[in-house]
Coordinates of C-alpha atoms in Angstrom, one line a residue:
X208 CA 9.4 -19.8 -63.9
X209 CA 5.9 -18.6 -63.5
X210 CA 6.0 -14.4 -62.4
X211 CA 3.7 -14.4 -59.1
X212 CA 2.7 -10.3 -59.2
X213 CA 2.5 -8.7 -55.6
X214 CA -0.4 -6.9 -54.6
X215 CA 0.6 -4.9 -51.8
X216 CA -2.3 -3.4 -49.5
X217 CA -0.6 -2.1 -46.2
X218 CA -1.8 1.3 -47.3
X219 CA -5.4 0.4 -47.0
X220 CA -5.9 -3.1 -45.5
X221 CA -2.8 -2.7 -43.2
X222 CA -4.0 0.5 -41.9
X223 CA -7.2 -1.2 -40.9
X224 CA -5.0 -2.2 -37.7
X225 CA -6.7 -1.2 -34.3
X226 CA -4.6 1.5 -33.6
X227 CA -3.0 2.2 -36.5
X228 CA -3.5 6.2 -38.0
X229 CA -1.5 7.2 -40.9
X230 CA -1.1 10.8 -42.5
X231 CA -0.8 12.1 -45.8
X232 CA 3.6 12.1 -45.3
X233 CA 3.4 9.1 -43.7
X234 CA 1.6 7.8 -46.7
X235 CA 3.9 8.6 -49.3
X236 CA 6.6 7.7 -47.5
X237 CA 5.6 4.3 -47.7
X238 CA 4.4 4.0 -51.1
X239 CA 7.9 5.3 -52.2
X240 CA 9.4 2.3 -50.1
X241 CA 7.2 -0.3 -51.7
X242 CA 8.1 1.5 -55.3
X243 CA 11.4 0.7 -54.4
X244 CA 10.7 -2.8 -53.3
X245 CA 9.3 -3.4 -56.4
X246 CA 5.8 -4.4 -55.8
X247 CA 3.5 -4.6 -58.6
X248 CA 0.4 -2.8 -57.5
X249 CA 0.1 -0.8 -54.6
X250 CA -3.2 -0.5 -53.2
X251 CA -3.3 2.9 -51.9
X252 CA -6.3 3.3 -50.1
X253 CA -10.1 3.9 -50.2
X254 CA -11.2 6.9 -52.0
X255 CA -14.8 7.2 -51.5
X256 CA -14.1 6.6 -47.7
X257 CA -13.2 10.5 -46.9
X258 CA -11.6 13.2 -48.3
X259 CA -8.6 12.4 -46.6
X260 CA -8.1 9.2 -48.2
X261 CA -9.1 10.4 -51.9
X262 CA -6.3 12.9 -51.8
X263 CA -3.8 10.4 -50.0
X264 CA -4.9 8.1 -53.2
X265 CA -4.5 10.6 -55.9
X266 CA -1.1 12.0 -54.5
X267 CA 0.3 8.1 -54.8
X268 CA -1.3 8.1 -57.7
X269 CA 0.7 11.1 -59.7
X270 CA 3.8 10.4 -57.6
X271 CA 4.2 6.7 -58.2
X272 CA 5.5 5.7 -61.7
X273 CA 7.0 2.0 -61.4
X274 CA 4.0 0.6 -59.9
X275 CA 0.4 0.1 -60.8
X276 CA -1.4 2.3 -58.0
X277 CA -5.2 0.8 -57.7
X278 CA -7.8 1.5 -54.8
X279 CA -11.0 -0.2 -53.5
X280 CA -14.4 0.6 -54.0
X281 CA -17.2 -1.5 -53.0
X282 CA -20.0 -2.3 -56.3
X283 CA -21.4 0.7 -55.8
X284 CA -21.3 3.5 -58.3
X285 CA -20.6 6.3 -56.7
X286 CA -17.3 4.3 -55.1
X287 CA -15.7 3.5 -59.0
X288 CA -16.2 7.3 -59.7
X289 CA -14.4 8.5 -56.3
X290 CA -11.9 5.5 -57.5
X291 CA -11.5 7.1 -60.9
X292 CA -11.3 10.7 -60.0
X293 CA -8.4 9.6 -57.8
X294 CA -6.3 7.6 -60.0
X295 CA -6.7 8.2 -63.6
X296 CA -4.0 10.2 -63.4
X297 CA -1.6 7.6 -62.7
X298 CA 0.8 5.5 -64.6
X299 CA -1.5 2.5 -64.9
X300 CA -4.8 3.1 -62.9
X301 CA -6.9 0.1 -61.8
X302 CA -9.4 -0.4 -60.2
X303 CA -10.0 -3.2 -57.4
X304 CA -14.0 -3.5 -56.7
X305 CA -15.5 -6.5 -54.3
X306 CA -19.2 -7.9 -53.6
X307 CA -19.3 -10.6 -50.8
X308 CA -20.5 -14.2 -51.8
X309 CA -20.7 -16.7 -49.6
X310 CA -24.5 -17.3 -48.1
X311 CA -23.5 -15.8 -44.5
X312 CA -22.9 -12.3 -46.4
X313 CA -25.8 -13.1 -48.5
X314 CA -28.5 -13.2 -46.4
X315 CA -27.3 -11.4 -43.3
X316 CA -25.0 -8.3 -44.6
X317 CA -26.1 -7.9 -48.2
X318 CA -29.3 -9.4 -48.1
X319 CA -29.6 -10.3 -51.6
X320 CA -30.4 -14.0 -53.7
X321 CA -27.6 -15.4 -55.7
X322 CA -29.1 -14.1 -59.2
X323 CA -28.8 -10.4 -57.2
X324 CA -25.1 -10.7 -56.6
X325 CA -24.2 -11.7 -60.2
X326 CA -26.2 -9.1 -61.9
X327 CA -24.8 -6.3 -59.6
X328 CA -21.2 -7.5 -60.0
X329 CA -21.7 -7.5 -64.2
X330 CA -23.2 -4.3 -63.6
X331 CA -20.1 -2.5 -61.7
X332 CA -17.8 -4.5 -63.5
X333 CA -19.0 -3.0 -66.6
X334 CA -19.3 0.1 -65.4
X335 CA -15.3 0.1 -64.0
X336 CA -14.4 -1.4 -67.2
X337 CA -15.4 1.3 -69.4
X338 CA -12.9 3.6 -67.5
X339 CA -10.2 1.4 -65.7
X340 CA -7.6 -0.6 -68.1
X341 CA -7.6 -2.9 -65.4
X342 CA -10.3 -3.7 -63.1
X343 CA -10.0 -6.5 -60.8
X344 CA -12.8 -8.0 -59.1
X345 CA -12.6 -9.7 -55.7
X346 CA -15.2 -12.5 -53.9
X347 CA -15.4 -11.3 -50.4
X348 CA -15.5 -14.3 -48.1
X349 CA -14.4 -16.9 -50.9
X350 CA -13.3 -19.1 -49.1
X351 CA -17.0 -19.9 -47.1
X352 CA -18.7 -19.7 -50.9
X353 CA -20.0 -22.4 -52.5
X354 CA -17.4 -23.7 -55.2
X355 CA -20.3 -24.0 -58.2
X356 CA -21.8 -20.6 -57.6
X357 CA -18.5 -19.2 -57.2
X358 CA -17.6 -20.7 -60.9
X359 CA -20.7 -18.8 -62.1
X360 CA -20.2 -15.9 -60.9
X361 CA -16.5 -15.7 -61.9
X362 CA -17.5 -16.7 -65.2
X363 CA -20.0 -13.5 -65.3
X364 CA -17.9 -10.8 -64.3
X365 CA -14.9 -12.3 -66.6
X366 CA -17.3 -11.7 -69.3
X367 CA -18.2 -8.3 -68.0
X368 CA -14.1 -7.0 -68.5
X369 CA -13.0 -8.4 -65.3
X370 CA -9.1 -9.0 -65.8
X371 CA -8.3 -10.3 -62.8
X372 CA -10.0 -12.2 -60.0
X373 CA -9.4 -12.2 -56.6
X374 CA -10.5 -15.2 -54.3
X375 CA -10.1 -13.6 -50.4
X376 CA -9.9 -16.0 -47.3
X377 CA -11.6 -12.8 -45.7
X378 CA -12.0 -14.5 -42.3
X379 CA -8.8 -16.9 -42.0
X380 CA -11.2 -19.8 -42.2
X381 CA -9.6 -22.1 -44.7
X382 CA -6.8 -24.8 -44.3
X383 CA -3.7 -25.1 -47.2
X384 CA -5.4 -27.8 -49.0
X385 CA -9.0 -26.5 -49.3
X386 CA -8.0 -23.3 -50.2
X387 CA -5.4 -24.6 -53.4
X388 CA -8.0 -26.6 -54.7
X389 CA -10.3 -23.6 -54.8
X390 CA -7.7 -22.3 -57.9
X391 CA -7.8 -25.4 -59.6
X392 CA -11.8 -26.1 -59.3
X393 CA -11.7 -22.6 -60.5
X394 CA -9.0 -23.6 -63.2
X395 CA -11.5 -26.6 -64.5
X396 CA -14.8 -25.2 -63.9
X397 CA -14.8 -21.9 -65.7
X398 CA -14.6 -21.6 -69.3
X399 CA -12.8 -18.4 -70.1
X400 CA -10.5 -18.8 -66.5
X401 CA -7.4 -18.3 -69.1
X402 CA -8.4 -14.7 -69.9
X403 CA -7.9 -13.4 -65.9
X404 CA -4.9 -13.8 -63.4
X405 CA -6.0 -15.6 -60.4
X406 CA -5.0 -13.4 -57.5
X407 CA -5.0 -15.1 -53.6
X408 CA -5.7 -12.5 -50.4
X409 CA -5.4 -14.3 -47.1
X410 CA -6.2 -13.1 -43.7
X411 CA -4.1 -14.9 -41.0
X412 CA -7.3 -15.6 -38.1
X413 CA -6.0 -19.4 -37.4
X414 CA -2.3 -18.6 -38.3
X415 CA -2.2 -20.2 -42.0
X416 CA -2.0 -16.9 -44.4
X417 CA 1.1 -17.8 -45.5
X418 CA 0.2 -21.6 -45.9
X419 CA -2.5 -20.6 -47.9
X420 CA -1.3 -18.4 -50.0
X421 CA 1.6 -20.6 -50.9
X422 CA -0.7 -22.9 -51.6
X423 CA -3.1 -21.1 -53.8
X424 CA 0.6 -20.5 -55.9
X425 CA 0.6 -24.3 -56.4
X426 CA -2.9 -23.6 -57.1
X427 CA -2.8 -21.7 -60.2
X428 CA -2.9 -18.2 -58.7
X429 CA -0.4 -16.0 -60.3
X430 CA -1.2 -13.2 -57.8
X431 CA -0.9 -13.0 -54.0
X432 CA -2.1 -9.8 -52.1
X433 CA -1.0 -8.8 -48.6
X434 CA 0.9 -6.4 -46.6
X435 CA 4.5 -5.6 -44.8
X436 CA 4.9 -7.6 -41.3
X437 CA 2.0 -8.9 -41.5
X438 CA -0.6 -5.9 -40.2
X439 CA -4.1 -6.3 -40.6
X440 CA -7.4 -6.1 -39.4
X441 CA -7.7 -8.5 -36.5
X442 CA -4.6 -11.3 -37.0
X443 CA -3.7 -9.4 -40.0
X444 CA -3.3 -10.2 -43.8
X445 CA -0.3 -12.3 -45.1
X446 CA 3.1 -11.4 -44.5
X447 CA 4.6 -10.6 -48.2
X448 CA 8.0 -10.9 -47.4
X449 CA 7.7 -14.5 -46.1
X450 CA 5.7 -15.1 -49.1
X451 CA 8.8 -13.7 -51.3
X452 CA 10.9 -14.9 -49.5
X453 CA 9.9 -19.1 -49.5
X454 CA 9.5 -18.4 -53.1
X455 CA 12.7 -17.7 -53.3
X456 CA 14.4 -20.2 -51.4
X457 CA 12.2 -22.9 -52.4
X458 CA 12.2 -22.4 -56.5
X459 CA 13.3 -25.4 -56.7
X460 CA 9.4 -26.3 -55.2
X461 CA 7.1 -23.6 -56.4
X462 CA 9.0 -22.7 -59.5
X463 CA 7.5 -19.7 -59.3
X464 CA 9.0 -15.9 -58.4
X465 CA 8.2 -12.6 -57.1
X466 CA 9.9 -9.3 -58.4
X467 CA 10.6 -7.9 -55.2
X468 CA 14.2 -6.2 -54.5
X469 CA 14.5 -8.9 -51.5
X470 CA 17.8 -6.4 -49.9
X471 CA 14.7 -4.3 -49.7
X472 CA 12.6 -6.1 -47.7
X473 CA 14.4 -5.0 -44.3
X474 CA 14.2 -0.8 -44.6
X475 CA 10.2 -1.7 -45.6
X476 CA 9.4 -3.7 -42.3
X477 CA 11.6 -1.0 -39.9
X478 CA 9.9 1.7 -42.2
X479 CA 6.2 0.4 -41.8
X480 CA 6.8 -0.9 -38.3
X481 CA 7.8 2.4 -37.2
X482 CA 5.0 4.7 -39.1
X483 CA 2.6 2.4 -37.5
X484 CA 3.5 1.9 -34.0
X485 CA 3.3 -1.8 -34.6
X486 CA 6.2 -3.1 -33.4
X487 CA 7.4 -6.5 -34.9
X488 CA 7.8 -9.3 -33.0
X489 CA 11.2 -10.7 -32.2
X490 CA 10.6 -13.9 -33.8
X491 CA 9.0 -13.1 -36.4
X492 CA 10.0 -14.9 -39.4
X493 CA 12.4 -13.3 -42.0
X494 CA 12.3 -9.5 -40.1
X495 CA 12.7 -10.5 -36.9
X496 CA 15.2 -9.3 -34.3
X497 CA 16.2 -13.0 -33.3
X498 CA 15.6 -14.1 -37.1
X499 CA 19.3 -14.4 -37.8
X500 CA 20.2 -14.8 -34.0
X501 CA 21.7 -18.3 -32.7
X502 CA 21.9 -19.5 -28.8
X503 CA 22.1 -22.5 -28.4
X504 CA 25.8 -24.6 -28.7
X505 CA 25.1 -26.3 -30.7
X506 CA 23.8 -24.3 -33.5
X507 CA 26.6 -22.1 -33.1
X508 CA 28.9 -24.8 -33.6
X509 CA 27.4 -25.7 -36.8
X510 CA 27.5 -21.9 -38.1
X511 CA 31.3 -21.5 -37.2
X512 CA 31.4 -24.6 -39.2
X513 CA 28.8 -24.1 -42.0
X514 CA 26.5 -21.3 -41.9
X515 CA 24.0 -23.3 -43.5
X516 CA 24.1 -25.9 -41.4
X517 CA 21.0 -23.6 -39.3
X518 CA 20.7 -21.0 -41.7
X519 CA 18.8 -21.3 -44.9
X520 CA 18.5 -17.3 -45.4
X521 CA 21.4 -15.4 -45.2
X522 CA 21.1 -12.0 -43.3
X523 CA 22.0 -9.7 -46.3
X524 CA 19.8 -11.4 -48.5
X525 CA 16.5 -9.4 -46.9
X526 CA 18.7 -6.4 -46.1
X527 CA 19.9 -7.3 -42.4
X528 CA 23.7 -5.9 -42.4
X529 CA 26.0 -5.8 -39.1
X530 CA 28.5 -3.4 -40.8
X531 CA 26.1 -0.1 -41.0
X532 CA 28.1 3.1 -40.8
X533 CA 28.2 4.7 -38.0
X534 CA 28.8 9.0 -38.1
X535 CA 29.5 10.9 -35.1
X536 CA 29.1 14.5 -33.8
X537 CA 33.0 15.0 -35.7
X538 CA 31.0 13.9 -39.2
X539 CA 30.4 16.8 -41.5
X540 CA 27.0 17.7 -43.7
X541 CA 28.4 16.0 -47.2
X542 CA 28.6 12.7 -44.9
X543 CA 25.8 13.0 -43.4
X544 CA 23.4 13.7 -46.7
X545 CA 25.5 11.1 -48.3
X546 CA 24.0 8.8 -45.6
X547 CA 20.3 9.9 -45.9
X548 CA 20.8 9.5 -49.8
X549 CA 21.6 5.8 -49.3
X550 CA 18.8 5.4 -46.9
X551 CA 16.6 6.4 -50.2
X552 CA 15.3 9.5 -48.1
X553 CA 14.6 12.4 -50.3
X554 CA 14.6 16.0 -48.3
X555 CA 14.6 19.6 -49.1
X556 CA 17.3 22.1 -48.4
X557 CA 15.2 23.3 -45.4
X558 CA 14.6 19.7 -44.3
X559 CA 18.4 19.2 -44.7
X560 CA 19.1 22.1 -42.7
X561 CA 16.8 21.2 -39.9
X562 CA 17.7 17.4 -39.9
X563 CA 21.6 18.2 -39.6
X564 CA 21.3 20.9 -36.7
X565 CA 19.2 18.2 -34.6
X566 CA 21.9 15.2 -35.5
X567 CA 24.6 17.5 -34.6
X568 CA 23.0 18.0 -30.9
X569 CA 22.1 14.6 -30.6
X570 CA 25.2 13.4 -32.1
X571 CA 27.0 15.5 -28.8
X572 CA 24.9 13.7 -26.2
X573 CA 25.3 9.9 -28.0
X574 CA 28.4 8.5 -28.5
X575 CA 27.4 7.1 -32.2
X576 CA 24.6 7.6 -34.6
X577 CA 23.2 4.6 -36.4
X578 CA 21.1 3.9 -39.2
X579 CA 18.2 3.2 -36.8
X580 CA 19.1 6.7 -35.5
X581 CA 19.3 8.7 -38.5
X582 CA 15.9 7.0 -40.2
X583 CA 14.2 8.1 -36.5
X584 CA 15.2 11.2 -36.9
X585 CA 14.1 12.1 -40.4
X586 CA 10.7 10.5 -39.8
X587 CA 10.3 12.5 -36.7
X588 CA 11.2 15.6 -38.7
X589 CA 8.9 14.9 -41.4
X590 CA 6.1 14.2 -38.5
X591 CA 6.8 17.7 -37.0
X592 CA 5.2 19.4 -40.1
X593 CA 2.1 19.0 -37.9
X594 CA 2.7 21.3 -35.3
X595 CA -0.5 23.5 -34.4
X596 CA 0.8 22.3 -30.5
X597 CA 4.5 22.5 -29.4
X598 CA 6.3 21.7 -26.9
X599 CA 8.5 24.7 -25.4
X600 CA 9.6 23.3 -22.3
X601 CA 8.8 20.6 -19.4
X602 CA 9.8 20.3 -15.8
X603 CA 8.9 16.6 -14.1
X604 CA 9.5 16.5 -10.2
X605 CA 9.0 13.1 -8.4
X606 CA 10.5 10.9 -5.7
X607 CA 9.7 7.4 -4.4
X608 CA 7.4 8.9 -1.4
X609 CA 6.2 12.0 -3.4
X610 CA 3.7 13.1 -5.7
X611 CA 4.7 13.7 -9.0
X612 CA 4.0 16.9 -10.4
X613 CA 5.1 18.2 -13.8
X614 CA 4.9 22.0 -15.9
X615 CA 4.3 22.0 -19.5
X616 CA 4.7 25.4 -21.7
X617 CA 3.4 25.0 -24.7
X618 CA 3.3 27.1 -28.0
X619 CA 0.3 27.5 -29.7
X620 CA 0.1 28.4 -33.2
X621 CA 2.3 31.1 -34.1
X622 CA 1.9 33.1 -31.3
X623 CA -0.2 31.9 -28.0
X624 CA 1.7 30.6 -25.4
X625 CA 0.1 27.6 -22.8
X626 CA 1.4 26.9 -19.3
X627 CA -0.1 24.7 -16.7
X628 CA 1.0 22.3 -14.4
X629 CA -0.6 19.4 -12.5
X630 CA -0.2 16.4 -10.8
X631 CA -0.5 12.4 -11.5
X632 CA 0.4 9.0 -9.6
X633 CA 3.7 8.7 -11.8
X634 CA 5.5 11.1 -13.9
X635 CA 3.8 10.5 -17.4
X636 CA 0.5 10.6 -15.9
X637 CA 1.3 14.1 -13.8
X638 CA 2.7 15.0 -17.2
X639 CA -0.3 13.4 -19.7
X640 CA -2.7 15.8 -16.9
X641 CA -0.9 18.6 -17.6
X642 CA -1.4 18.5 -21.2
X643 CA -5.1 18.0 -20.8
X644 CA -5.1 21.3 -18.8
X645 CA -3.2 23.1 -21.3
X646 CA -5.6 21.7 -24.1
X647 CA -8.6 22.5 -22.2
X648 CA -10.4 19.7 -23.5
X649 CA -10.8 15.6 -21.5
X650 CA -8.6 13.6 -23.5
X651 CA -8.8 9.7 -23.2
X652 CA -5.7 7.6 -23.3
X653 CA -6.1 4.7 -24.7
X654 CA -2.4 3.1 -24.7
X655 CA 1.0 3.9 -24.4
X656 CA 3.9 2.3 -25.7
X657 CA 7.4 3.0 -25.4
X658 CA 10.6 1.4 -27.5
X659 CA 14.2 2.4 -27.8
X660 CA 15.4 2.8 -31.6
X661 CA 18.7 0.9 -30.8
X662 CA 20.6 -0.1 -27.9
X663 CA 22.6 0.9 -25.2
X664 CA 22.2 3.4 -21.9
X665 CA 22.1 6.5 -24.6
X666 CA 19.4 4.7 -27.1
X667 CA 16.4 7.2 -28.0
X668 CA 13.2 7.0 -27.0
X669 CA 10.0 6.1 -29.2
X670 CA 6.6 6.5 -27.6
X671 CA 3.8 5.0 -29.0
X672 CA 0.2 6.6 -27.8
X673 CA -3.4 6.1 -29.2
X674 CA -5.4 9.0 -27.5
X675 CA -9.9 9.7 -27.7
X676 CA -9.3 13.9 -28.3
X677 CA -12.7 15.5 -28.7
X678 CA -14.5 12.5 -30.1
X679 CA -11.5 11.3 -32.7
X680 CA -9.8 8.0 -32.2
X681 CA -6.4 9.0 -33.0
X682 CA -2.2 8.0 -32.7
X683 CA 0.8 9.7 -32.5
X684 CA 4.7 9.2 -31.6
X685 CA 7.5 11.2 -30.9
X686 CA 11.2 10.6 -30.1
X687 CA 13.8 11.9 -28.0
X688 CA 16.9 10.6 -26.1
X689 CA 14.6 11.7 -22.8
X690 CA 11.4 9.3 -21.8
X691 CA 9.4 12.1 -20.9
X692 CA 9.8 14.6 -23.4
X693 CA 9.3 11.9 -26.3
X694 CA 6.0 10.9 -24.3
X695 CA 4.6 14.7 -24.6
X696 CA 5.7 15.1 -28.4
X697 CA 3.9 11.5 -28.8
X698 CA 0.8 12.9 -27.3
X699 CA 1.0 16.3 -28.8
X700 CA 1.6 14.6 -32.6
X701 CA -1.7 12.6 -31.9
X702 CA -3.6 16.2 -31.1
X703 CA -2.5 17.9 -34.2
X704 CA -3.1 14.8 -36.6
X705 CA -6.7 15.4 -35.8
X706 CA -6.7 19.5 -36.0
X707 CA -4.8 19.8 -39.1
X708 CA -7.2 17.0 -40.8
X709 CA -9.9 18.8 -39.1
X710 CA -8.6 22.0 -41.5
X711 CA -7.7 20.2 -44.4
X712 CA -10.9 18.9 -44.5
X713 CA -12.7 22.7 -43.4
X714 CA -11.1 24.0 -47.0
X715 CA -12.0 20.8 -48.6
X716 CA -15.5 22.1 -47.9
X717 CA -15.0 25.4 -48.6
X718 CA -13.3 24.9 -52.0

């Protein structure tokens, strides 16, 4: 069977999401995840973008070892140096560089004939190629180019080192069948075509990224780029696990597979949903809550008869179990860091120390600690490291006829202490003007989400908030069995993402 390689951007085009604000832990904490997934390359980010991203890159970059870590950089000098300095420390450095093609880009964004395009995408390519192994070039908006210019220019940067090519749907424009016979126009019409790897990125604007890309497989591509449940800008990229997925079940069809760890596919989504704030949908396909869920008679007749008879994908396949192990507030540390072990969570002594104290006390108030649980837990601990706010203590009073007024104490730094009090129409917005006292500063909220991590009357709390604090879109969450209190460590944890970048980025000067 042909190897389709996975291209896996959810570090860089995923966290193009409205909304979506990812830190440096947060980061590696996925790009570990997709290691283990067993993705191919792993786009990591942006690195001429900002400082922030350049380190976030480079740190992927040395820690990564059983994937190819690459980054973008548009054909513009200055971008394949910040792309180099970033990765050439990695296991396999490549680098992904992109010029738009299609005549809207041409003469409205770039503003440059045909002949212009080509000789600055020779030019970069060149330029990458004398560094990078690897340097794959990509044709922003493809799909809208036309198909004889788009052979020439292929042919060029082929010639120019180009090792693999990339033909984006950037705007979700085409349909299945236009888009496959893009590959094999490409697959007729260019002359050295058998040197490269076709590689297919599709956005998912009218609903057809996984169409597409399925069909640029049957197309001749032997690449397909995308991200975890689907995130995005706008309608988001392709989902790569329904990608993997109806490669797998369907090699009779494609004959064609993916590498990934499919049992993996599960932690990835819960992992990527919960960093991000993007909560999947309940029918989504393959991660879903109701993926593997059955109503109606008669489908559940047919399963107690023959699971297949309405299920082509077994639960455990992707990582879906029933039977996780549940601990207690009677478990003991050896169980309990045997637990995080198997949840692939790797944590200092301190970090052990911290993490079993705060399972132990919520262990007391819950009746049962779940997978769900512990993997909230850890990622709020490893959230906490940003703590230039804290909470100290809250007090909410509110009735049905009464104003609700709340009192925050905060900590500041090591030593300040903050309190304030105020009141609000409800209790998180007495509660969210209370914290814009203590901060001294108007901060704009611009959502607020909440979830539970589980079920039941004693389920945590997840909060959700993206916040305008001095100037800085910005997001943060925070979790706790009480609503309130994991609504102020949500809004707090969007604060101090922007200080401590703020003072990262202060040395980053300075140095």
């Amino acid at each position: 069977m042909r190897k389709i390689n996975i291209f896996e951007t959810t570090l860089r085009d995923g966290e193009q999401s409205a909304g979506v604000n990812l830190n440096f832990t947060e980061k590696l904490e996925i790009a570990y995840q997709l290691e283990r997934l067993g993705v191919d390359i792993i786009e990591a980010g942006f690195p001429a973008a900002s400082k922030g991203d350049f380190n976030s890159v480079q740190e992927i970059a040395r820690k990564i070892k059983n994937s190819s870590v690459t980054g973008l950089a548009r054909a513009v000098k200055g971008d394949i140096d910040a792309a180099w300095d970033s990765l050439k420390i990695g296991a396999e450095p490549r680098l992904h560089t992109f010029i738009a093609t299609s005549p809207i880009h041409r003469e409205y964004k770039l503003k440059m004939t045909k002949q212009q395009v080509i000789e600055k995408s020779v030019e970069m390519v060149k330029y990458g190629a004398a560094r990078f192994p690897i340097v794959q070039w990509s044709a922003e908006d493809a799909s809208r180019t036309e198909l004889d210019y788009l052979a020439e220019i292929v042919e060029a940067v082929i010639q120019a080192g180009a090792k693999v090519i990339n033909i984006p749907d950037t705007v979700g424009y085409a349909a299945p069948i236009e888009y496959g016979n893009i590959f094999r126009y490409l697959r007729e019409h260019v002359p050295s075509i058998d040197k490269v790897s076709l590689s297919a990125h599709c956005h998912d604007d009218l609903g057809m990224a996984t169409a597409n890309s399925l069909a640029a497989i049957e197309g001749g591509a032997t690449q397909v780029e995308g991200t975890i449940n689907g995130i995005g800008e706008r309608a988001g990229n392709v989902a790569l696990e329904e990608v993997a997925m109806a490669l797998y079940i369907r090699k009779d069809f494609y004959q064609a597979k993916s590498d990934l760890v499919l049992n993996e596919i599960k932690r990835t989504s819960d992992l990527v949903s919960r960093l991000t704030g993007m909560q999947v949908p309940a029918n989504k396909a393959i991660i879903g809550a109701n993926a593997y869920a059955h109503e109606s008679g008669i489908h559940q007749d047919g399963m107690l008869k023959e699971k297949t008879t309405y299920e082509i994908i077994s639960p455990e396949l992707v990582g879906v179990s029933s039977n996780s192990l549940v601990l207690g507030k009677h478990s003991g540390r050896h169980a309990f860091k045997e637990r995080l072990q198997e949840l692939n969570f790797s944590v200092t002594d301190e970090e052990m120390n911290s993490l079993f104290v705060q399972f132990k006390e919520l262990a007391d108030n819950k009746k049962t600690m779940t997978d769900e649980d512990i993997v909230a837990l850890v990622l709020e601990e490893k959230a906490a490291d940003l703590s230039f706010y804290e909470l100290t203590s809250l007090q909410i009073s509110h009735g049905t006829h009464q104003t609700a007024t709340a009192t925050v104490t905060l900590k500041k730094g090591d030593h300040e202490e903050i309190q304030e009090a105020a009141t609000g129409a409800g209790s998180v917005e007495a509660l969210y003007n209370t914290l814009e006292r203590c901060l001294g500063c108007e901060v704009n909220l611009q959502d607020y989400r909440i979830q539970s991590v589980g079920g039941g009357m004693d389920a945590l709390a997840q909060v959700f908030v993206k916040i305008d604090y001095n100037g800085v879109e910005t997001s943060g969450r925070g979790l706790d069995q009480d609503v309130l209190e994991a609504s102020a460590k949500a809004y707090l944890n969007a604060v101090n993402r922007v200080i401590i970048m703020r003072e990262l980025e202060e040395k980053a000067v300075l140095q």
